[in-house]
Amino acid sequence: MTRRKGKATMPDLQFLIVLIRDFVEHRISADEFESRYLTAFKAGTGDVADDDIFETLDGLFADVDAYVADPTLRTDPEDLDEEQLRACAARVLEKLVPPGNAGL
């Protein structure tokens, strides 16, 4: 994905953090997370000034794109199931919200 110039406002990053947390904590399904994350990221919510944060969010975008809900359609070794995607999202959440900042 080509990075567009821009800067996410704090609510945009907050939106992504809440969305990721909702998925990691099983409040939304993988299908709902996939739809909402891809839409938000493509709409520019993923545009952030900090390169490390952008790379983290862009990496999760790739993971979400690799998610395949139907096990019979997972033919590529890089295809992810729901639990694998949830593990990827959990790692991203740890990077975005370090321990001690759980209130975000």
Phi, psi and omega in degrees: 000135177277132180281127175272152175287140180158177181216126178285140173282162181304319178300328178295313178294320177301318179302314180295319179298314179296318179299313179297315180298317179302321179289312181301323182269018174062027177275338175227156181283166176296322180296317178293317178300314180304309182298312184289319181293312180299317179298312181296315182294315180295329181285353177109358178298335180279359179284111180230153182286327183281119183298321180296317179293318178301313181299321178297312180293323178293323176297319177293325176303315179296320178297316179297320179295332180276353180291130178231112185295319185274116182299332180288344179262357179279092183250340181268137179301339181271355177295140182248144171266181185300315182291324176294319177296319179297321178295320177298315180296322179296319178296320178295317180300320178297325178288321183282328182231086180299156177308140182097347178245030185298343181289349180285000000 
